[in-house]
GROMACS .gro file of C-alpha atoms in nm:
model
  400
    1MET     CA    1  -3.082  -1.228   0.243
    2SER     CA    2  -2.933  -1.561   0.352
    3GLN     CA    3  -2.572  -1.583   0.472
    4GLN     CA    4  -2.477  -1.762   0.151
    5ASP     CA    5  -2.633  -1.490  -0.064
    6HIS     CA    6  -2.460  -1.231   0.153
    7PHE     CA    7  -2.114  -1.377   0.086
    8LYS     CA    8  -2.173  -1.388  -0.288
    9SER     CA    9  -2.309  -1.037  -0.325
   10VAL     CA   10  -2.091  -0.780  -0.497
   11SER     CA   11  -2.173  -0.524  -0.228
   12PHE     CA   12  -2.039  -0.754   0.046
   13LEU     CA   13  -1.722  -0.833  -0.150
   14ARG     CA   14  -1.655  -0.465  -0.226
   15SER     CA   15  -1.708  -0.376   0.137
   16HIS     CA   16  -1.474  -0.651   0.255
   17ILE     CA   17  -1.203  -0.531   0.017
   18GLN     CA   18  -1.239  -0.177   0.150
   19GLU     CA   19  -1.216  -0.298   0.510
   20THR     CA   20  -0.908  -0.506   0.432
   21MET     CA   21  -0.747  -0.225   0.235
   22SER     CA   22  -0.801   0.013   0.526
   23PHE     CA   23  -0.578  -0.205   0.744
   24TYR     CA   24  -0.288  -0.117   0.511
   25HIS     CA   25  -0.375   0.222   0.363
   26PRO     CA   26  -0.227   0.470   0.425
   27ASN     CA   27  -0.022   0.311   0.704
   28CYS     CA   28   0.179   0.098   0.462
   29ILE     CA   29   0.313   0.392   0.261
   30ASP     CA   30   0.682   0.454   0.329
   31PRO     CA   31   0.749   0.826   0.274
   32THR     CA   32   1.105   0.740   0.169
   33GLY     CA   33   0.974   0.515  -0.111
   34GLY     CA   34   0.777   0.197  -0.158
   35PHE     CA   35   0.582   0.037   0.124
   36TYR     CA   36   0.633  -0.106   0.469
   37HIS     CA   37   0.611  -0.485   0.466
   38TYR     CA   38   0.576  -0.598   0.830
   39PHE     CA   39   0.260  -0.547   1.039
   40ASN     CA   40   0.140  -0.694   1.366
   41ASP     CA   41  -0.223  -0.769   1.447
   42GLU     CA   42  -0.305  -0.412   1.549
   43GLY     CA   43  -0.145  -0.269   1.234
   44ALA     CA   44   0.178  -0.146   1.394
   45ILE     CA   45   0.487  -0.170   1.174
   46TYR     CA   46   0.753  -0.388   1.336
   47ASP     CA   47   1.022  -0.365   1.063
   48ARG     CA   48   1.054  -0.042   0.864
   49ASN     CA   49   1.363  -0.129   0.664
   50ASN     CA   50   1.346  -0.470   0.503
   51LYS     CA   51   1.174  -0.476   0.163
   52HIS     CA   52   1.091  -0.798  -0.020
   53LEU     CA   53   1.040  -0.799  -0.397
   54VAL     CA   54   0.720  -1.003  -0.369
   55SER     CA   55   0.559  -0.763  -0.121
   56SER     CA   56   0.673  -0.459  -0.320
   57CYS     CA   57   0.492  -0.600  -0.623
   58ARG     CA   58   0.186  -0.723  -0.437
   59PHE     CA   59   0.126  -0.380  -0.287
   60VAL     CA   60   0.125  -0.238  -0.640
   61PHE     CA   61  -0.130  -0.504  -0.734
   62ASN     CA   62  -0.346  -0.408  -0.435
   63TYR     CA   63  -0.342  -0.039  -0.517
   64ALA     CA   64  -0.395  -0.089  -0.889
   65MET     CA   65  -0.694  -0.317  -0.837
   66ALA     CA   66  -0.838  -0.071  -0.585
   67ALA     CA   67  -0.781   0.218  -0.827
   68ILE     CA   68  -0.976   0.031  -1.095
   69GLU     CA   69  -1.264  -0.062  -0.865
   70PHE     CA   70  -1.298   0.245  -0.643
   71LYS     CA   71  -1.167   0.522  -0.873
   72GLN     CA   72  -0.956   0.683  -0.598
   73PRO     CA   73  -0.679   0.904  -0.749
   74GLU     CA   74  -0.462   0.854  -0.438
   75TYR     CA   75  -0.446   0.481  -0.511
   76LEU     CA   76  -0.308   0.549  -0.857
   77ILE     CA   77  -0.037   0.770  -0.706
   78GLN     CA   78   0.077   0.472  -0.498
   79VAL     CA   79   0.078   0.248  -0.805
   80ARG     CA   80   0.322   0.480  -0.980
   81GLN     CA   81   0.538   0.528  -0.671
   82GLY     CA   82   0.541   0.154  -0.607
   83LEU     CA   83   0.654   0.077  -0.961
   84ASP     CA   84   0.921   0.345  -0.935
   85PHE     CA   85   1.054   0.185  -0.615
   86ILE     CA   86   1.075  -0.155  -0.783
   87GLU     CA   87   1.266  -0.012  -1.079
   88THR     CA   88   1.504   0.209  -0.880
   89LYS     CA   89   1.563   0.003  -0.563
   90HIS     CA   90   1.494  -0.360  -0.648
   91LYS     CA   91   1.644  -0.346  -0.997
   92ASN     CA   92   1.994  -0.490  -1.025
   93PRO     CA   93   2.190  -0.258  -1.260
   94GLN     CA   94   2.460  -0.519  -1.317
   95THR     CA   95   2.241  -0.811  -1.426
   96GLY     CA   96   1.916  -0.644  -1.527
   97GLY     CA   97   1.722  -0.861  -1.284
   98TYR     CA   98   1.565  -0.771  -0.951
   99PHE     CA   99   1.697  -0.806  -0.596
  100TRP     CA  100   1.492  -1.050  -0.391
  101GLU     CA  101   1.535  -0.861  -0.064
  102ILE     CA  102   1.684  -0.525   0.031
  103ASN     CA  103   1.733  -0.322   0.348
  104GLY     CA  104   1.770   0.046   0.270
  105GLU     CA  105   2.066   0.063   0.030
  106LYS     CA  106   2.195  -0.277   0.145
  107ILE     CA  107   2.130  -0.586  -0.066
  108VAL     CA  108   2.014  -0.864   0.165
  109ASP     CA  109   1.953  -1.128  -0.104
  110ALA     CA  110   2.048  -1.081  -0.469
  111THR     CA  111   1.924  -1.420  -0.590
  112HIS     CA  112   1.725  -1.400  -0.914
  113HIS     CA  113   1.393  -1.579  -0.873
  114CYS     CA  114   1.145  -1.647  -1.150
  115TYR     CA  115   0.880  -1.619  -0.878
  116GLY     CA  116   0.984  -1.257  -0.822
  117LEU     CA  117   0.981  -1.178  -1.193
  118ALA     CA  118   0.629  -1.319  -1.215
  119PHE     CA  119   0.516  -1.058  -0.966
  120VAL     CA  120   0.705  -0.778  -1.139
  121LEU     CA  121   0.514  -0.875  -1.453
  122LEU     CA  122   0.184  -0.899  -1.266
  123ALA     CA  123   0.228  -0.562  -1.096
  124ASN     CA  124   0.298  -0.388  -1.425
  125ALA     CA  125   0.011  -0.563  -1.603
  126VAL     CA  126  -0.244  -0.453  -1.343
  127ALA     CA  127  -0.092  -0.105  -1.353
  128VAL     CA  128  -0.158  -0.092  -1.728
  129LYS     CA  129  -0.517  -0.200  -1.661
  130ALA     CA  130  -0.541   0.090  -1.417
  131GLY     CA  131  -0.422   0.334  -1.683
  132VAL     CA  132  -0.047   0.356  -1.614
  133THR     CA  133   0.056   0.309  -1.977
  134GLN     CA  134   0.427   0.359  -1.901
  135ALA     CA  135   0.425   0.012  -1.744
  136ASN     CA  136   0.399  -0.138  -2.093
  137ALA     CA  137   0.772  -0.080  -2.139
  138THR     CA  138   0.854  -0.279  -1.826
  139ILE     CA  139   0.626  -0.561  -1.939
  140ASP     CA  140   0.821  -0.587  -2.265
  141TYR     CA  141   1.150  -0.572  -2.077
  142VAL     CA  142   1.059  -0.845  -1.827
  143TRP     CA  143   0.927  -1.071  -2.104
  144ASP     CA  144   1.254  -1.036  -2.295
  145PHE     CA  145   1.457  -1.096  -1.979
  146LEU     CA  146   1.260  -1.411  -1.904
  147GLU     CA  147   1.296  -1.534  -2.261
  148ALA     CA  148   1.671  -1.479  -2.255
  149HIS     CA  149   1.741  -1.644  -1.920
  150PHE     CA  150   1.452  -1.836  -1.766
  151TRP     CA  151   1.246  -1.996  -2.041
  152ASP     CA  152   1.348  -2.359  -2.102
  153THR     CA  153   1.231  -2.446  -2.451
  154ASN     CA  154   1.324  -2.813  -2.404
  155TYR     CA  155   1.062  -2.863  -2.135
  156GLY     CA  156   0.818  -2.576  -2.189
  157CYS     CA  157   0.864  -2.442  -1.836
  158TYR     CA  158   1.049  -2.165  -1.655
  159ILE     CA  159   1.374  -2.220  -1.466
  160ASP     CA  160   1.334  -2.124  -1.103
  161GLU     CA  161   1.647  -1.950  -0.988
  162TYR     CA  162   1.985  -1.798  -1.079
  163ASN     CA  163   2.260  -1.682  -0.848
  164GLU     CA  164   2.334  -1.317  -0.782
  165HIS     CA  165   2.556  -1.285  -1.091
  166MET     CA  166   2.304  -1.452  -1.326
  167ASP     CA  167   2.570  -1.697  -1.443
  168VAL     CA  168   2.465  -2.016  -1.259
  169ALA     CA  169   2.115  -2.162  -1.261
  170SER     CA  170   1.996  -2.382  -0.977
  171ASP     CA  171   1.910  -2.744  -1.058
  172TYR     CA  172   1.585  -2.699  -0.868
  173ARG     CA  173   1.266  -2.676  -1.069
  174GLY     CA  174   0.928  -2.595  -0.919
  175GLN     CA  175   0.565  -2.551  -1.010
  176ASN     CA  176   0.504  -2.249  -0.785
  177ALA     CA  177   0.702  -1.997  -0.991
  178ASN     CA  178   0.546  -2.135  -1.309
  179MET     CA  179   0.195  -2.114  -1.163
  180HIS     CA  180   0.245  -1.749  -1.076
  181MET     CA  181   0.394  -1.689  -1.420
  182CYS     CA  182   0.072  -1.833  -1.565
  183GLU     CA  183  -0.128  -1.594  -1.346
  184ALA     CA  184   0.088  -1.298  -1.449
  185LEU     CA  185   0.072  -1.391  -1.818
  186LEU     CA  186  -0.307  -1.411  -1.812
  187MET     CA  187  -0.323  -1.068  -1.651
  188THR     CA  188  -0.070  -0.934  -1.903
  189PHE     CA  189  -0.274  -1.069  -2.193
  190GLU     CA  190  -0.585  -0.899  -2.055
  191ALA     CA  191  -0.392  -0.573  -2.014
  192THR     CA  192  -0.218  -0.571  -2.353
  193GLU     CA  193  -0.425  -0.804  -2.575
  194ASN     CA  194  -0.093  -0.946  -2.699
  195HIS     CA  195  -0.156  -1.314  -2.769
  196ARG     CA  196   0.199  -1.425  -2.696
  197TYR     CA  197   0.114  -1.398  -2.328
  198LEU     CA  198  -0.203  -1.605  -2.363
  199GLU     CA  199  -0.018  -1.869  -2.565
  200ARG     CA  200   0.249  -1.900  -2.298
  201ALA     CA  201  -0.008  -1.915  -2.017
  202TYR     CA  202  -0.184  -2.193  -2.207
  203GLN     CA  203   0.143  -2.383  -2.251
  204LEU     CA  204   0.221  -2.364  -1.880
  205ALA     CA  205  -0.128  -2.475  -1.780
  206LYS     CA  206  -0.119  -2.773  -2.017
  207THR     CA  207   0.231  -2.870  -1.904
  208PHE     CA  208   0.160  -2.864  -1.530
  209CYS     CA  209  -0.205  -2.961  -1.510
  210ILE     CA  210  -0.194  -3.238  -1.771
  211GLY     CA  211   0.162  -3.335  -1.865
  212LEU     CA  212   0.353  -3.328  -1.538
  213ALA     CA  213   0.046  -3.421  -1.333
  214GLU     CA  214   0.056  -3.763  -1.502
  215GLN     CA  215   0.353  -3.841  -1.273
  216THR     CA  216   0.143  -3.775  -0.962
  217ASN     CA  217  -0.205  -3.923  -1.021
  218GLY     CA  218  -0.346  -3.603  -1.163
  219LEU     CA  219  -0.255  -3.371  -0.876
  220ILE     CA  220   0.021  -3.112  -0.901
  221TRP     CA  221   0.343  -3.174  -0.708
  222GLU     CA  222   0.564  -2.885  -0.603
  223HIS     CA  223   0.923  -2.992  -0.666
  224TYR     CA  224   1.122  -3.135  -0.957
  225ASN     CA  225   1.480  -3.187  -1.069
  226SER     CA  226   1.640  -3.019  -1.370
  227GLN     CA  227   1.487  -3.282  -1.603
  228TRP     CA  228   1.142  -3.212  -1.459
  229GLN     CA  229   1.117  -3.546  -1.281
  230VAL     CA  230   0.934  -3.541  -0.947
  231ASP     CA  231   1.160  -3.483  -0.648
  232TRP     CA  232   0.971  -3.644  -0.361
  233ALA     CA  233   1.233  -3.556  -0.101
  234TYR     CA  234   1.288  -3.184  -0.161
  235ASN     CA  235   1.234  -2.990   0.166
  236LEU     CA  236   1.110  -3.304   0.339
  237ASP     CA  237   1.312  -3.179   0.636
  238ASN     CA  238   1.175  -2.823   0.596
  239PRO     CA  239   0.804  -2.874   0.528
  240LYS     CA  240   0.703  -2.519   0.627
  241HIS     CA  241   0.933  -2.338   0.381
  242LEU     CA  242   0.755  -2.014   0.285
  243PHE     CA  243   0.776  -2.057  -0.093
  244ARG     CA  244   0.874  -2.425  -0.134
  245PRO     CA  245   0.698  -2.642   0.125
  246TRP     CA  246   0.703  -3.021   0.104
  247GLY     CA  247   0.391  -3.218   0.018
  248PHE     CA  248   0.093  -3.160  -0.204
  249GLN     CA  249  -0.034  -2.808  -0.146
  250PRO     CA  250  -0.415  -2.789  -0.137
  251GLY     CA  251  -0.399  -2.416  -0.205
  252HIS     CA  252  -0.199  -2.469  -0.521
  253GLN     CA  253  -0.441  -2.732  -0.651
  254THR     CA  254  -0.729  -2.486  -0.619
  255GLU     CA  255  -0.520  -2.193  -0.743
  256TRP     CA  256  -0.438  -2.384  -1.062
  257ALA     CA  257  -0.808  -2.466  -1.093
  258LYS     CA  258  -0.889  -2.095  -1.074
  259LEU     CA  259  -0.634  -2.016  -1.345
  260LEU     CA  260  -0.779  -2.287  -1.568
  261ILE     CA  261  -1.123  -2.128  -1.541
  262ILE     CA  262  -0.980  -1.786  -1.633
  263LEU     CA  263  -0.788  -1.941  -1.922
  264ASN     CA  264  -1.107  -2.111  -2.036
  265ARG     CA  265  -1.271  -1.769  -2.080
  266HIS     CA  266  -1.005  -1.668  -2.329
  267GLN     CA  267  -0.922  -1.996  -2.504
  268PRO     CA  268  -1.184  -2.255  -2.407
  269GLU     CA  269  -1.108  -2.625  -2.430
  270THR     CA  270  -1.307  -2.904  -2.266
  271TRP     CA  271  -1.020  -3.031  -2.050
  272MET     CA  272  -0.984  -2.703  -1.864
  273LEU     CA  273  -1.312  -2.710  -1.671
  274GLU     CA  274  -1.286  -3.087  -1.626
  275LYS     CA  275  -0.940  -3.055  -1.473
  276ALA     CA  276  -1.043  -2.757  -1.260
  277GLN     CA  277  -1.329  -2.960  -1.112
  278PHE     CA  278  -1.102  -3.258  -1.048
  279LEU     CA  279  -0.841  -3.046  -0.868
  280PHE     CA  280  -1.099  -2.867  -0.656
  281ASN     CA  281  -1.304  -3.173  -0.564
  282LYS     CA  282  -0.998  -3.382  -0.478
  283THR     CA  283  -0.865  -3.101  -0.262
  284MET     CA  284  -1.189  -3.070  -0.068
  285GLU     CA  285  -1.197  -3.446  -0.019
  286LEU     CA  286  -0.841  -3.466   0.115
  287ALA     CA  287  -0.775  -3.130   0.281
  288TRP     CA  288  -1.094  -3.011   0.447
  289ASP     CA  289  -1.068  -3.040   0.826
  290ASN     CA  290  -1.396  -3.198   0.933
  291ASN     CA  291  -1.317  -3.146   1.301
  292HIS     CA  292  -1.206  -2.783   1.312
  293GLY     CA  293  -1.304  -2.644   0.973
  294GLY     CA  294  -1.086  -2.489   0.707
  295LEU     CA  295  -0.838  -2.635   0.461
  296VAL     CA  296  -0.510  -2.772   0.590
  297TYR     CA  297  -0.177  -2.666   0.442
  298GLY     CA  298  -0.037  -2.992   0.307
  299PHE     CA  299  -0.085  -3.365   0.252
  300SER     CA  300   0.165  -3.636   0.171
  301PRO     CA  301   0.201  -3.848  -0.144
  302GLN     CA  302  -0.003  -4.109   0.048
  303TYR     CA  303  -0.276  -3.843   0.101
  304ALA     CA  304  -0.218  -3.818   0.476
  305ILE     CA  305  -0.220  -3.470   0.633
  306CYS     CA  306   0.141  -3.361   0.678
  307ASP     CA  307   0.074  -3.001   0.785
  308GLY     CA  308  -0.255  -2.925   0.958
  309ASP     CA  309  -0.203  -2.551   0.986
  310LYS     CA  310  -0.457  -2.315   0.829
  311TYR     CA  311  -0.308  -2.049   0.602
  312PHE     CA  312  -0.506  -1.746   0.491
  313TRP     CA  313  -0.417  -1.777   0.123
  314VAL     CA  314  -0.528  -2.140   0.095
  315GLN     CA  315  -0.877  -2.049   0.213
  316ALA     CA  316  -0.894  -1.738  -0.009
  317GLU     CA  317  -0.785  -1.911  -0.330
  318SER     CA  318  -1.021  -2.200  -0.263
  319LEU     CA  319  -1.331  -1.988  -0.203
  320ALA     CA  320  -1.262  -1.793  -0.521
  321THR     CA  321  -1.229  -2.117  -0.717
  322ALA     CA  322  -1.553  -2.251  -0.567
  323ALA     CA  323  -1.742  -1.943  -0.688
  324LEU     CA  324  -1.590  -1.953  -1.035
  325LEU     CA  325  -1.673  -2.322  -1.069
  326ALA     CA  326  -2.030  -2.262  -0.949
  327ILE     CA  327  -2.081  -1.990  -1.208
  328GLU     CA  328  -1.912  -2.175  -1.495
  329THR     CA  329  -2.075  -2.515  -1.436
  330GLY     CA  330  -2.410  -2.419  -1.284
  331ASP     CA  331  -2.348  -2.683  -1.017
  332ASP     CA  332  -2.476  -2.550  -0.684
  333SER     CA  333  -2.254  -2.787  -0.486
  334PHE     CA  334  -1.971  -2.545  -0.552
  335TRP     CA  335  -2.176  -2.262  -0.398
  336LEU     CA  336  -2.212  -2.478  -0.088
  337TRP     CA  337  -1.835  -2.507  -0.066
  338TYR     CA  338  -1.803  -2.133  -0.124
  339GLU     CA  339  -2.036  -2.067   0.169
  340LYS     CA  340  -1.862  -2.326   0.388
  341ILE     CA  341  -1.514  -2.182   0.329
  342TRP     CA  342  -1.632  -1.823   0.368
  343GLN     CA  343  -1.810  -1.906   0.692
  344TYR     CA  344  -1.493  -2.066   0.828
  345CYS     CA  345  -1.288  -1.761   0.729
  346TRP     CA  346  -1.545  -1.523   0.877
  347SER     CA  347  -1.536  -1.712   1.206
  348HIS     CA  348  -1.161  -1.771   1.233
  349MET     CA  349  -0.934  -1.612   0.972
  350ILE     CA  350  -1.059  -1.254   0.961
  351ASP     CA  351  -0.972  -1.003   1.232
  352HIS     CA  352  -1.299  -0.818   1.290
  353ASP     CA  353  -1.136  -0.582   1.540
  354PHE     CA  354  -0.835  -0.446   1.351
  355GLY     CA  355  -0.895  -0.564   0.995
  356ALA     CA  356  -0.730  -0.792   0.737
  357TRP     CA  357  -0.683  -1.169   0.770
  358TYR     CA  358  -0.463  -1.358   1.010
  359ARG     CA  359  -0.177  -1.522   0.823
  360ILE     CA  360  -0.167  -1.862   0.989
  361LEU     CA  361  -0.357  -2.059   1.252
  362ASN     CA  362  -0.286  -2.402   1.393
  363ARG     CA  363  -0.519  -2.694   1.330
  364GLU     CA  364  -0.738  -2.589   1.623
  365ASN     CA  365  -0.761  -2.237   1.474
  366GLU     CA  366  -0.533  -2.071   1.730
  367LYS     CA  367  -0.280  -1.802   1.641
  368TYR     CA  368   0.092  -1.870   1.667
  369SER     CA  369   0.191  -1.505   1.706
  370ASN     CA  370   0.072  -1.148   1.660
  371GLU     CA  371   0.252  -1.113   1.324
  372LYS     CA  372  -0.042  -1.058   1.093
  373SER     CA  373   0.135  -0.952   0.776
  374PRO     CA  374   0.507  -1.021   0.740
  375ALA     CA  375   0.684  -0.987   0.406
  376GLY     CA  376   0.503  -1.167   0.126
  377LYS     CA  377   0.146  -1.134   0.255
  378THR     CA  378  -0.011  -0.790   0.194
  379ASP     CA  379  -0.355  -0.964   0.169
  380TYR     CA  380  -0.306  -0.979  -0.207
  381HIS     CA  381  -0.461  -1.328  -0.203
  382THR     CA  382  -0.766  -1.229   0.002
  383MET     CA  383  -0.853  -0.909  -0.183
  384GLY     CA  384  -0.761  -1.075  -0.512
  385ALA     CA  385  -1.006  -1.355  -0.439
  386CYS     CA  386  -1.284  -1.104  -0.379
  387TYR     CA  387  -1.204  -0.918  -0.701
  388GLU     CA  388  -1.205  -1.245  -0.895
  389VAL     CA  389  -1.544  -1.349  -0.756
  390MET     CA  390  -1.686  -1.004  -0.831
  391ARG     CA  391  -1.557  -1.024  -1.187
  392ALA     CA  392  -1.715  -1.367  -1.236
  393LEU     CA  393  -2.047  -1.251  -1.092
  394ARG     CA  394  -2.049  -0.945  -1.315
  395LEU     CA  395  -1.960  -1.148  -1.624
  396SER     CA  396  -2.241  -1.388  -1.539
  397GLU     CA  397  -2.487  -1.099  -1.511
  398ASP     CA  398  -2.369  -0.954  -1.843
  399ASN     CA  399  -2.417  -1.290  -2.017
  400SER     CA  400  -2.759  -1.363  -1.866
   0.00000   0.00000   0.00000
């Protein structure tokens, strides 16, 4: 078996998921509730108290996907306990929303983020897929909460953020929260077969990948004002912001491409695969580092590299998209990219000694620190990419 065939075999992908999962399980389980969110390279926990809504939800995703694939009852126990922690500790009883960050019983950040709600929705949708039918009630609740407060019917997009009292919305608008809402809505449609979720996912994809992208030569910009006009200056002085970095994000171009391919399975239209190919090919052209390998983190409106760092999630989303495009189009050039990205990750991003992926490397593929998995990571992107490629391979086999 060639190296390329090895990377695209279901057995390899399953094995890699198990190896990555073993870095976290059972070490990540907090006996007082929920999960630990901060791990160094060796797997030691360096903060046992802070809990971030995004990590709390992503751990549920990890365990639910593993429960579906590997049929381990202990994984399903963690799904239920993780959802319980979100509802009892992250839930804000005054507003009905969810705390962004907590530390024990202390509220560190009570801001209401659409990005966080997207992951609450995603976690509950995957839980339903895994057989936790009680999560259906939370799905309905979150949908209604989003409709009441975050959905902007004038523009067909979600508002990003409210203050802690849910009475003042920020003027900031962003694609990132809406992209993850699209992801969550697709998963929720698959879990519930309720077409309102598919219709909304379609609307978001059309708005961002076609409508708003007309302002930016077909690529997807990150930041907008309250009228959904491009804000070229937002976070220009803070380009490495964790959730809102400045510049075009290569990882978000390919992540949208992946979502378009998934959407095309459920509601196919010609523009979806065409746009997915454009986003992927343009990203490879502009963001692949020909000197050191891997995809850089960001490029400017003039298409110059503005952040040469290599982030784990950018590589993971891009390799998944390459595989899905190869399978959907029959174009083997996408398999070549799949192999190229995987080989880079195998050589640089994956810790073959202790497990899981490094979070960030510099342009020369050197680590900045020994913090492998701070809040927000959980390797949801890396394992999720493997699951998505496995699903595409299996669907291809079923249809052949």
